[in-house]
Tab-separated table of C-alpha atoms in Angstrom:
chain	number	residue	atom	x	y	z
F	245	MET	CA	19.317	146.539	-172.996
F	246	GLU	CA	23.059	146.068	-172.103
F	247	ALA	CA	23.042	143.141	-174.361
F	248	PHE	CA	21.822	144.958	-177.148
F	249	SER	CA	24.331	148.102	-176.394
F	250	LEU	CA	27.119	145.219	-176.569
F	251	LEU	CA	25.695	143.524	-179.854
F	252	MET	CA	25.417	147.314	-181.359
F	253	HIS	CA	29.475	147.744	-180.177
F	254	GLY	CA	30.318	144.479	-181.706
F	255	PHE	CA	28.789	146.038	-185.032
F	256	VAL	CA	31.274	149.138	-184.346
F	257	VAL	CA	34.210	146.982	-184.324
F	258	LEU	CA	33.217	144.871	-187.318
F	259	LEU	CA	32.393	147.774	-189.626
F	260	THR	CA	35.841	149.204	-190.583
F	261	TRP	CA	37.678	148.627	-193.838
F	262	LYS	CA	40.033	146.077	-192.664
F	263	THR	CA	37.586	143.532	-191.226
F	264	LEU	CA	35.158	144.256	-194.266
F	265	ALA	CA	37.970	143.205	-196.543
F	266	LEU	CA	38.865	140.331	-194.423
F	267	MET	CA	35.106	139.102	-194.612
F	268	LEU	CA	35.010	139.595	-198.228
F	269	VAL	CA	38.640	137.216	-198.482
F	270	GLY	CA	37.233	134.720	-195.852
F	271	LEU	CA	33.854	134.397	-197.838
F	272	VAL	CA	35.295	133.789	-201.199
F	273	LEU	CA	37.730	131.146	-199.756
F	274	GLY	CA	35.217	129.789	-197.966
F	275	ILE	CA	32.747	129.331	-201.208
F	276	PHE	CA	35.594	127.956	-202.930
F	277	VAL	CA	36.414	125.224	-200.123
F	278	GLY	CA	32.295	124.698	-199.834
F	279	VAL	CA	32.279	124.200	-203.674
F	280	LEU	CA	35.090	121.482	-203.934
F	281	PRO	CA	33.593	118.105	-203.083
F	282	GLY	CA	34.432	116.860	-199.803
F	283	LEU	CA	35.511	119.417	-198.202
F	284	GLY	CA	33.060	121.376	-196.135
F	285	GLY	CA	32.713	124.171	-193.284
F	286	PRO	CA	35.177	122.396	-190.647
F	287	ASN	CA	37.474	121.061	-192.994
F	288	GLY	CA	37.998	124.283	-194.475
F	289	VAL	CA	38.428	126.005	-191.431
F	290	ALA	CA	40.829	123.472	-190.230
F	291	ILE	CA	43.131	123.799	-193.544
F	292	LEU	CA	42.609	127.607	-193.529
F	293	LEU	CA	43.514	127.938	-189.963
F	294	PRO	CA	47.026	128.647	-190.750
F	295	LEU	CA	46.112	131.647	-192.444
F	296	THR	CA	45.298	133.357	-189.235
F	297	PHE	CA	48.157	132.425	-187.217
F	298	SER	CA	49.638	136.034	-187.401
F	299	MET	CA	46.103	137.684	-186.947
F	300	ASP	CA	45.001	139.888	-184.183
F	301	PRO	CA	41.898	137.622	-182.191
F	302	THR	CA	39.174	139.972	-183.552
F	303	SER	CA	40.505	139.847	-187.269
F	304	ALA	CA	41.117	135.796	-187.070
F	305	ILE	CA	37.548	135.047	-185.636
F	306	VAL	CA	36.043	137.239	-188.651
F	307	MET	CA	37.989	135.579	-190.922
F	308	LEU	CA	37.293	132.000	-189.775
F	309	SER	CA	33.698	132.521	-189.267
F	310	CYS	CA	33.367	134.020	-192.953
F	311	ILE	CA	35.011	130.948	-193.934
F	312	TYR	CA	32.681	128.841	-192.438
F	313	TRP	CA	29.475	130.800	-193.501
F	314	GLY	CA	31.178	130.955	-197.239
F	315	ALA	CA	31.647	127.160	-197.215
F	316	LEU	CA	28.107	126.482	-196.022
F	317	PHE	CA	26.700	128.636	-198.763
F	318	GLY	CA	29.150	126.654	-201.471
F	319	GLY	CA	27.629	123.672	-199.899
F	320	ALA	CA	24.117	125.242	-201.018
F	321	ILE	CA	25.666	125.814	-204.583
F	322	THR	CA	26.526	122.392	-205.012
F	323	SER	CA	23.247	121.184	-203.659
F	324	ILE	CA	21.253	123.255	-206.068
F	325	LEU	CA	23.253	123.036	-209.206
F	326	PHE	CA	24.710	119.507	-209.215
F	327	ASN	CA	22.433	117.571	-206.717
F	328	ILE	CA	25.598	116.850	-204.669
F	329	PRO	CA	25.329	117.733	-201.004
F	330	GLY	CA	28.614	119.126	-200.111
F	331	GLU	CA	27.784	118.156	-195.886
F	332	ALA	CA	24.910	115.977	-194.732
F	333	TRP	CA	23.129	119.054	-193.373
F	334	SER	CA	22.668	120.211	-196.935
F	335	VAL	CA	21.209	117.077	-197.975
F	336	ALA	CA	17.453	118.688	-197.522
F	337	THR	CA	18.470	121.441	-199.613
F	338	THR	CA	18.800	119.051	-202.608
F	339	PHE	CA	15.321	118.122	-202.444
F	340	ASP	CA	13.704	120.904	-203.818
F	341	GLY	CA	16.814	122.948	-205.119
F	342	TYR	CA	18.241	120.535	-207.483
F	343	PRO	CA	14.526	120.314	-208.986
F	344	MET	CA	14.498	124.053	-209.245
F	345	ALA	CA	17.533	124.129	-211.212
F	346	GLN	CA	16.023	121.571	-213.621
F	347	GLN	CA	12.903	123.649	-214.035
F	348	GLY	CA	15.453	126.625	-214.995
F	349	LYS	CA	14.780	128.238	-211.832
F	350	ALA	CA	18.261	127.626	-210.384
F	351	ALA	CA	18.997	131.464	-209.308
F	352	GLU	CA	15.966	131.889	-207.595
F	353	ALA	CA	16.795	128.591	-205.669
F	354	LEU	CA	20.218	130.105	-204.954
F	355	THR	CA	18.805	133.183	-203.926
F	356	ALA	CA	16.255	131.711	-201.536
F	357	ALA	CA	19.116	129.644	-200.082
F	358	PHE	CA	21.340	132.283	-198.940
F	359	THR	CA	18.483	134.426	-197.881
F	360	SER	CA	16.813	132.135	-195.519
F	361	SER	CA	20.378	130.971	-194.217
F	362	PHE	CA	20.975	134.884	-193.548
F	363	ILE	CA	17.566	135.322	-191.332
F	364	GLY	CA	17.976	131.699	-189.585
F	365	SER	CA	21.562	132.835	-188.265
F	366	LEU	CA	20.697	136.485	-187.358
F	367	PHE	CA	18.008	134.923	-185.059
F	368	ALA	CA	20.309	132.961	-183.835
F	369	VAL	CA	23.070	135.379	-183.183
F	370	LEU	CA	20.058	137.746	-181.670
F	371	LEU	CA	18.801	134.782	-179.343
F	372	ILE	CA	22.675	134.477	-178.298
F	373	THR	CA	23.125	137.782	-177.387
F	374	PHE	CA	20.185	138.142	-175.444
F	375	LEU	CA	20.130	134.742	-173.453
F	376	ALA	CA	24.040	134.454	-173.250
F	377	PRO	CA	24.275	136.345	-170.238
F	378	SER	CA	21.521	134.063	-168.268
F	379	ILE	CA	23.166	130.935	-170.168
F	380	ALA	CA	26.621	132.196	-169.081
F	381	SER	CA	25.383	132.871	-165.134
F	382	PHE	CA	24.161	129.184	-165.366
F	383	ALA	CA	27.219	127.915	-166.857
F	384	LEU	CA	29.390	129.378	-163.997
F	385	LYS	CA	27.724	126.914	-161.504
F	386	PHE	CA	29.011	123.686	-163.407
F	387	GLY	CA	31.745	122.021	-161.650
F	388	PRO	CA	33.243	118.642	-162.610
F	389	PRO	CA	30.339	116.545	-161.724
F	390	GLU	CA	27.891	118.446	-163.973
F	391	PHE	CA	30.546	118.489	-166.922
F	392	PHE	CA	30.647	114.718	-166.896
F	393	ALA	CA	26.823	114.365	-166.148
F	394	VAL	CA	26.455	116.686	-169.822
F	395	TYR	CA	29.314	114.472	-171.154
F	396	MET	CA	28.048	111.128	-170.272
F	397	LEU	CA	24.418	112.023	-171.706
F	398	THR	CA	25.918	113.435	-174.783
F	399	PHE	CA	27.719	110.033	-175.400
F	400	CYS	CA	24.653	107.887	-174.261
F	401	SER	CA	22.436	109.677	-176.605
F	402	PHE	CA	25.252	109.133	-179.514
F	403	VAL	CA	24.830	105.149	-178.486
F	404	GLY	CA	21.339	105.323	-178.249
F	405	LEU	CA	20.385	107.814	-181.249
F	406	GLY	CA	23.105	106.769	-183.877
F	407	ARG	CA	21.872	104.330	-186.717
F	408	GLU	CA	25.236	102.775	-186.835
F	409	ALA	CA	25.556	99.171	-184.945
F	410	LYS	CA	25.894	100.224	-181.115
F	411	HIS	CA	29.105	98.535	-180.846
F	412	LYS	CA	31.118	100.530	-183.336
F	413	THR	CA	29.767	103.952	-181.798
F	414	ILE	CA	31.323	102.599	-178.458
F	415	ILE	CA	34.567	101.724	-180.331
F	416	SER	CA	34.942	105.123	-181.766
F	417	MET	CA	34.265	107.036	-178.499
F	418	ALA	CA	36.206	105.155	-176.555
F	419	PHE	CA	39.122	105.041	-179.214
F	420	GLY	CA	38.846	108.703	-179.413
F	421	LEU	CA	38.914	109.340	-175.939
F	422	LEU	CA	42.026	106.614	-175.574
F	423	ILE	CA	43.809	108.770	-178.423
F	424	ALA	CA	42.898	112.037	-176.283
F	425	GLY	CA	44.554	110.387	-173.143
F	426	ILE	CA	48.349	109.776	-174.572
F	427	GLY	CA	50.673	112.085	-173.615
F	428	MET	CA	51.190	113.501	-170.276
F	429	ASP	CA	48.331	113.781	-167.658
F	430	THR	CA	47.108	116.792	-167.118
F	431	VAL	CA	46.432	115.703	-162.891
F	432	SER	CA	49.246	114.127	-161.882
F	433	GLY	CA	51.764	114.834	-164.522
F	434	THR	CA	52.720	111.270	-165.275
F	435	LEU	CA	53.328	109.908	-168.677
F	436	ARG	CA	51.227	107.432	-170.127
F	437	MET	CA	50.872	105.622	-173.526
F	438	THR	CA	53.987	107.340	-174.704
F	439	PHE	CA	56.010	103.940	-174.901
F	440	GLY	CA	58.825	106.107	-174.501
F	441	SER	CA	58.220	108.293	-177.800
F	442	ASN	CA	59.383	112.067	-177.368
F	443	ASP	CA	56.831	113.089	-180.037
F	444	LEU	CA	54.011	111.659	-178.208
F	445	LEU	CA	54.444	113.537	-175.006
F	446	ARG	CA	52.427	116.666	-175.957
F	447	GLY	CA	49.395	113.791	-177.057
F	448	VAL	CA	47.935	113.584	-180.620
F	449	ASN	CA	46.859	117.168	-182.139
F	450	PHE	CA	43.284	117.376	-182.321
F	451	LEU	CA	43.613	119.058	-185.998
F	452	VAL	CA	45.962	116.007	-187.010
F	453	ALA	CA	43.464	113.598	-185.738
F	454	VAL	CA	40.544	115.212	-187.737
F	455	ILE	CA	41.994	115.640	-191.162
F	456	GLY	CA	43.522	112.072	-190.838
F	457	LEU	CA	40.360	110.463	-189.936
F	458	PHE	CA	37.807	112.657	-192.039
F	459	GLY	CA	39.892	114.714	-194.450
F	460	ILE	CA	42.008	112.096	-195.775
F	461	SER	CA	39.198	109.441	-195.667
F	462	GLU	CA	36.753	111.716	-197.459
F	463	ILE	CA	39.180	112.048	-200.154
F	464	LEU	CA	39.754	107.630	-200.843
F	465	LEU	CA	36.300	107.506	-200.242
F	466	THR	CA	35.569	109.938	-203.229
F	467	MET	CA	38.416	108.069	-205.477
F	468	GLU	CA	36.389	105.055	-205.380
F	469	GLU	CA	33.310	106.470	-206.877
F	470	ARG	CA	32.518	107.778	-210.103
F	471	LEU	CA	33.568	111.490	-210.440
F	472	ALA	CA	31.052	112.428	-213.398
F	473	LEU	CA	28.980	115.577	-212.598
F	474	ARG	CA	26.004	116.358	-214.477
F	475	GLY	CA	24.921	120.126	-213.388
F	476	HIS	CA	23.174	123.219	-214.453
F	477	ALA	CA	24.165	126.799	-215.243
F	478	ALA	CA	23.201	129.392	-213.465
F	479	ARG	CA	23.360	133.283	-213.435
F	480	ILE	CA	22.348	135.538	-210.820
F	481	SER	CA	21.098	138.742	-211.361
F	482	LEU	CA	19.870	141.926	-208.732
F	483	ARG	CA	16.345	141.293	-210.672
F	484	VAL	CA	16.113	138.077	-209.583
F	485	VAL	CA	17.182	138.299	-206.105
F	486	TRP	CA	14.766	141.333	-205.751
F	487	SER	CA	11.980	139.383	-206.996
F	488	VAL	CA	12.811	136.329	-204.505
F	489	TRP	CA	13.264	138.825	-201.428
F	490	ARG	CA	9.526	140.362	-202.517
F	491	ASP	CA	8.061	136.769	-202.200
F	492	LEU	CA	9.866	135.858	-199.045
F	493	PRO	CA	7.754	137.399	-196.604
F	494	LYS	CA	5.011	134.972	-197.603
F	495	TYR	CA	6.967	132.163	-196.009
F	496	TRP	CA	7.786	133.923	-192.964
F	497	ALA	CA	6.280	131.165	-190.969
F	498	THR	CA	8.337	128.640	-192.538
F	499	LEU	CA	11.471	130.752	-191.905
F	500	LEU	CA	10.702	131.192	-188.112
F	501	ARG	CA	9.729	127.557	-187.602
F	502	SER	CA	13.097	126.495	-189.151
F	503	SER	CA	14.842	129.303	-187.170
F	504	ILE	CA	13.271	127.955	-183.989
F	505	ILE	CA	14.219	124.303	-184.724
F	506	GLY	CA	17.610	125.367	-185.359
F	507	SER	CA	18.223	127.285	-182.192
F	508	TRP	CA	16.732	124.774	-180.453
F	509	LEU	CA	18.821	121.879	-182.008
F	510	GLY	CA	21.969	123.718	-182.064
F	511	ILE	CA	21.489	124.365	-178.504
F	512	THR	CA	20.861	120.477	-177.567
F	513	PRO	CA	23.311	118.047	-178.933
F	514	GLY	CA	20.776	117.325	-181.713
F	515	GLY	CA	23.090	119.342	-184.534
F	516	ALA	CA	22.643	120.783	-187.598
F	517	ILE	CA	21.669	117.359	-189.963
F	518	ALA	CA	18.672	116.647	-187.318
F	519	ALA	CA	17.614	120.169	-187.887
F	520	SER	CA	17.716	120.437	-191.215
F	521	PHE	CA	15.758	117.766	-192.073
F	522	MET	CA	13.203	118.587	-189.275
F	523	GLY	CA	12.817	121.920	-190.894
F	524	TYR	CA	12.113	120.661	-194.215
F	525	ASN	CA	9.877	117.764	-193.077
F	526	LEU	CA	7.756	120.087	-190.837
F	527	ALA	CA	7.880	122.590	-193.876
F	528	LYS	CA	6.461	120.166	-196.058
F	529	ARG	CA	3.749	118.981	-193.528
F	530	PHE	CA	2.503	122.962	-193.063
F	531	SER	CA	2.952	123.770	-196.857
F	532	LYS	CA	-0.402	124.096	-198.632
F	533	ASP	CA	0.779	123.162	-201.996
F	534	LYS	CA	2.322	119.744	-201.652
I	105	MET	CA	18.008	137.540	-216.618
I	106	ALA	CA	18.535	133.896	-215.189
I	107	LYS	CA	19.680	131.472	-217.325
I	108	SER	CA	19.974	128.049	-216.539
I	109	ASP	CA	19.088	125.732	-219.416
I	110	ILE	CA	22.720	125.391	-220.024
I	111	GLU	CA	23.582	122.121	-218.841
I	112	ILE	CA	27.119	121.354	-217.724
I	113	ILE	CA	28.295	117.697	-218.155
I	114	VAL	CA	31.564	116.328	-216.694
I	115	GLU	CA	32.702	112.784	-217.726
I	116	ASP	CA	34.978	110.951	-215.366
I	117	PRO	CA	36.863	108.763	-218.421
I	118	THR	CA	38.794	106.704	-215.957
I	119	ALA	CA	35.994	105.844	-213.511
I	120	PRO	CA	36.173	102.283	-212.243
I	121	GLU	CA	34.177	99.851	-213.909
I	122	ALA	CA	31.063	98.753	-212.711
I	123	ASP	CA	31.769	95.041	-213.413
I	124	SER	CA	35.251	94.738	-211.495
I	125	PRO	CA	35.795	91.543	-209.785
I	126	PRO	CA	35.372	92.192	-205.590
I	127	VAL	CA	38.461	92.154	-203.979
I	128	THR	CA	36.929	91.434	-200.585
I	129	THR	CA	33.869	91.460	-198.599
I	130	THR	CA	32.899	93.787	-195.997
I	131	ARG	CA	32.885	90.916	-193.280
I	132	VAL	CA	36.525	90.368	-194.043
I	133	VAL	CA	37.172	93.981	-193.356
I	134	GLU	CA	35.481	94.476	-190.492
I	135	VAL	CA	36.809	91.504	-188.727
I	136	ALA	CA	40.550	92.835	-189.462
I	137	SER	CA	39.918	96.041	-188.136
I	138	LEU	CA	38.337	94.784	-184.942
I	139	LEU	CA	41.417	92.700	-184.635
I	140	VAL	CA	43.816	95.379	-184.973
I	141	LEU	CA	41.731	97.653	-182.652
I	142	LEU	CA	41.519	94.689	-180.379
I	143	ALA	CA	45.216	93.918	-179.806
I	144	LEU	CA	45.744	98.215	-179.802
I	145	SER	CA	43.500	98.305	-176.889
I	146	VAL	CA	45.035	95.270	-175.007
I	147	MET	CA	48.423	97.028	-175.576
I	148	LEU	CA	47.094	100.809	-174.276
I	149	GLY	CA	45.154	98.825	-171.292
I	150	PHE	CA	48.370	96.608	-170.294
I	151	ASP	CA	50.532	100.039	-170.352
I	152	ASN	CA	47.936	102.354	-168.317
I	153	TRP	CA	48.134	99.314	-165.712
I	154	ARG	CA	51.704	99.358	-165.596
I	155	THR	CA	51.425	103.326	-165.028
I	156	GLY	CA	48.661	102.395	-162.632
I	157	ILE	CA	44.885	102.238	-162.201
I	158	SER	CA	44.846	102.428	-158.408
I	159	TRP	CA	43.258	105.533	-156.782
I	160	ALA	CA	45.878	107.717	-154.998
I	161	SER	CA	45.420	109.623	-152.024
I	162	ASP	CA	45.422	112.918	-154.397
I	163	GLY	CA	42.627	111.392	-156.979
I	164	PRO	CA	42.830	108.785	-159.403
I	165	GLN	CA	46.465	107.781	-160.959
I	166	ALA	CA	47.105	108.544	-164.321
I	167	GLY	CA	45.991	105.007	-166.106
I	168	TYR	CA	43.091	105.050	-164.129
I	169	PHE	CA	40.348	106.498	-166.257
I	170	PRO	CA	42.395	104.741	-169.903
I	171	PHE	CA	42.290	101.949	-168.519
I	172	TYR	CA	38.912	101.338	-168.295
I	173	LEU	CA	38.467	102.809	-171.716
I	174	SER	CA	40.613	99.752	-172.912
I	175	VAL	CA	38.362	97.498	-170.960
I	176	ILE	CA	35.210	98.968	-173.132
I	177	LEU	CA	37.024	99.133	-176.070
I	178	VAL	CA	38.383	95.129	-175.521
I	179	ALA	CA	34.604	94.469	-174.680
I	180	ALA	CA	33.034	95.877	-177.829
I	181	CYS	CA	35.590	94.458	-180.133
I	182	LEU	CA	34.761	91.073	-178.564
I	183	TYR	CA	31.443	91.791	-179.167
I	184	GLY	CA	31.544	92.888	-182.910
I	185	LEU	CA	33.625	89.875	-183.418
I	186	GLY	CA	31.048	87.488	-181.927
I	187	ARG	CA	28.390	89.091	-183.994
I	188	GLU	CA	30.359	88.584	-187.019
I	189	VAL	CA	31.033	84.531	-186.169
I	190	VAL	CA	27.154	84.589	-185.524
I	191	LYS	CA	26.577	85.816	-188.897
I	192	ARG	CA	29.273	83.916	-190.627
I	193	THR	CA	26.832	82.127	-192.760
I	194	GLU	CA	24.979	85.188	-194.151
I	195	PRO	CA	26.561	86.750	-197.422
I	196	SER	CA	28.421	89.946	-196.872
I	197	ASP	CA	28.455	92.894	-199.304
I	198	THR	CA	31.649	94.070	-201.472
I	199	PHE	CA	33.771	95.825	-199.454
I	200	VAL	CA	35.898	97.000	-202.765
I	201	THR	CA	36.108	96.120	-206.197
I	202	ARG	CA	39.807	95.686	-208.052
I	203	ALA	CA	39.158	98.498	-210.143
I	204	GLN	CA	38.155	100.578	-207.010
I	205	LEU	CA	41.111	99.468	-205.191
I	206	ARG	CA	43.358	100.502	-207.652
I	207	ARG	CA	41.922	103.908	-207.917
I	208	VAL	CA	41.834	104.696	-204.226
I	209	MET	CA	45.587	102.864	-204.202
I	210	GLN	CA	46.428	105.722	-206.954
I	211	VAL	CA	46.081	108.686	-204.432
I	212	PHE	CA	46.711	106.645	-201.231
I	213	VAL	CA	50.431	105.146	-202.179
I	214	PRO	CA	51.502	108.688	-203.251
I	215	THR	CA	50.156	110.439	-200.190
I	216	LEU	CA	52.245	107.726	-197.984
I	217	LEU	CA	55.838	108.839	-200.084
I	218	PHE	CA	54.357	112.494	-199.568
I	219	VAL	CA	54.579	112.182	-195.700
I	220	LEU	CA	58.120	110.145	-195.797
I	221	GLY	CA	59.359	112.500	-198.416
I	222	VAL	CA	58.173	115.331	-195.794
I	223	GLU	CA	60.897	113.843	-193.015
I	224	TRP	CA	63.950	113.692	-195.570
I	225	LEU	CA	62.997	116.322	-198.034
I	226	GLY	CA	60.738	118.906	-196.259
I	227	LEU	CA	56.981	120.006	-196.842
I	228	TYR	CA	58.063	122.388	-200.005
I	229	VAL	CA	59.834	119.836	-201.824
I	230	ALA	CA	58.103	116.860	-200.975
I	231	SER	CA	54.717	118.796	-202.348
I	232	PHE	CA	56.147	120.091	-205.719
I	233	LEU	CA	57.097	116.426	-206.351
I	234	LEU	CA	53.633	115.648	-205.292
I	235	VAL	CA	51.469	117.925	-207.335
I	236	ALA	CA	53.958	117.319	-210.349
I	237	GLY	CA	53.689	113.466	-210.047
I	238	PHE	CA	49.984	113.686	-209.928
I	239	MET	CA	49.491	116.184	-212.784
I	240	TRP	CA	51.829	114.275	-214.903
I	241	TRP	CA	51.307	110.710	-214.272
I	242	ILE	CA	47.446	110.695	-213.245
I	243	GLY	CA	46.290	113.860	-214.784
I	244	ARG	CA	48.325	112.978	-217.787
I	245	ILE	CA	49.073	116.783	-218.206
I	246	ALA	CA	52.004	117.839	-220.041
I	247	LEU	CA	55.248	117.574	-218.459
I	248	TRP	CA	56.548	121.252	-218.614
I	249	LYS	CA	52.954	122.300	-217.335
I	250	SER	CA	52.853	120.004	-214.377
I	251	LEU	CA	56.346	121.034	-213.543
I	252	LEU	CA	55.425	124.974	-214.073
I	253	THR	CA	52.230	124.666	-211.924
I	254	SER	CA	53.350	122.983	-209.065
I	255	PHE	CA	56.820	124.799	-208.542
I	256	ILE	CA	54.508	127.939	-208.519
I	257	PHE	CA	52.382	126.134	-205.923
I	258	ALA	CA	55.070	125.386	-203.908
I	259	LEU	CA	56.828	128.692	-204.425
I	260	LEU	CA	53.465	130.121	-203.277
I	261	MET	CA	53.410	127.986	-200.136
I	262	PHE	CA	56.694	128.882	-199.025
I	263	LEU	CA	56.230	132.478	-199.331
I	264	THR	CA	52.996	132.443	-197.342
I	265	PHE	CA	53.651	130.475	-194.552
I	266	GLN	CA	57.895	130.877	-194.213
I	267	VAL	CA	58.025	134.401	-195.437
I	268	ALA	CA	54.787	136.082	-194.771
I	269	PHE	CA	53.306	134.299	-191.520
I	270	ASP	CA	56.372	132.822	-190.079
I	271	VAL	CA	55.175	129.524	-189.447
I	272	ILE	CA	57.456	126.656	-189.096
I	273	MET	CA	57.319	123.980	-191.463
I	274	PRO	CA	59.354	120.690	-191.934
I	275	LYS	CA	62.028	121.792	-194.416
I	276	GLY	CA	64.864	119.829	-195.653
I	277	PRO	CA	68.232	119.937	-197.604
I	278	LEU	CA	67.135	122.323	-200.495
I	279	GLU	CA	65.834	125.326	-197.967
I	280	ALA	CA	69.247	124.732	-196.251
I	281	ALA	CA	71.341	125.496	-199.148
I	282	PHE	CA	69.421	128.808	-199.865
I	283	GLY	CA	70.069	129.720	-196.039
I	284	PHE	CA	66.417	129.231	-194.656
């Protein structure tokens, strides 16, 4: 029960006007970022990170996680209304979401999307709260050999499970690790791969690498394509939200199944993309009306 | 009431034409990037070898781990190049057409100039020029609107980062003239 009281303590910390206001700001910013094509949760968090520089840690975490959640919901908006998934894991949302919008049921689809992602995240948070102590005590036993083994397994699964040509995956990983190795060696303090440059002493900043490799390349890729949009307007009213919420308990099995899949693939290196497709496929298989 | 029978249609008048002639094939780009990576990994591998790749009394020397990474990178690049040589008779996809390349360059060249501009003019002046230039030259928006919007944008960025949050960004002569 200690975990439960800690969870409640967390809610006490959160339920102040200041944090609630920060949540609102974070969610609105996140939805903006998520709706913009080519910018998703991680990019949004990276871009808006400077906003939190002068905040205390709790407010900063609240703000950043709200930006992330807002961006996820923003991704669902474009998937359902425009058939454009902002991120790879909202592709599964377009399969049924866009047809629903075409039938004039966009508001229902949006309500179902945000309610079910709320239920899924609540499930994951509860799971983490109650399992974290045992995971933490397990994690404390981890030493360098175990960490090496875990990373080895992860990198091998990238090579084995990735759909790209295997040598390209190996090139990307080796290149990334090499970039991370630039600068001062943390063990011996020797400089490596700096070629006498003072700017490279501290290595290559992770944010710089991520924004350069993903952000800018995504923008350039978008420019290559036709930017024409074809979408549907939607208006959400409380009545639609209520009617969807009345129907949702009927789908408790789908919600539970998808929550379990998501939590399991979140713990293992499978990740959100695999989980979203797996959840969709299982829901389709168990569904009575196909 | 849910009312979603209104359709929103946004056309893209400057979209690249579909029948534009191809500039290069995927194979050429792939071989070129493999060669660049190969040269880079040989260079980094040499530097790590110079730093020391053996095992000292207190553990691996600084170049030990990156050296073997460079070896892996060289091997993977050679494998990729060999694969392209074997498949050289098969036709390759178009990597980019001329119209697409023009559109990408319209964004890429100003971005590059922006990065150079940050060095000389500072972030705020450079982003003022970037936003104004984009709106006026590519977006074909009236000059005064472009200048006004980008001025407000740059000013807001300055107030957010410099004044409110004390985040140090690259600054140039203009900020120095105002005493920042």
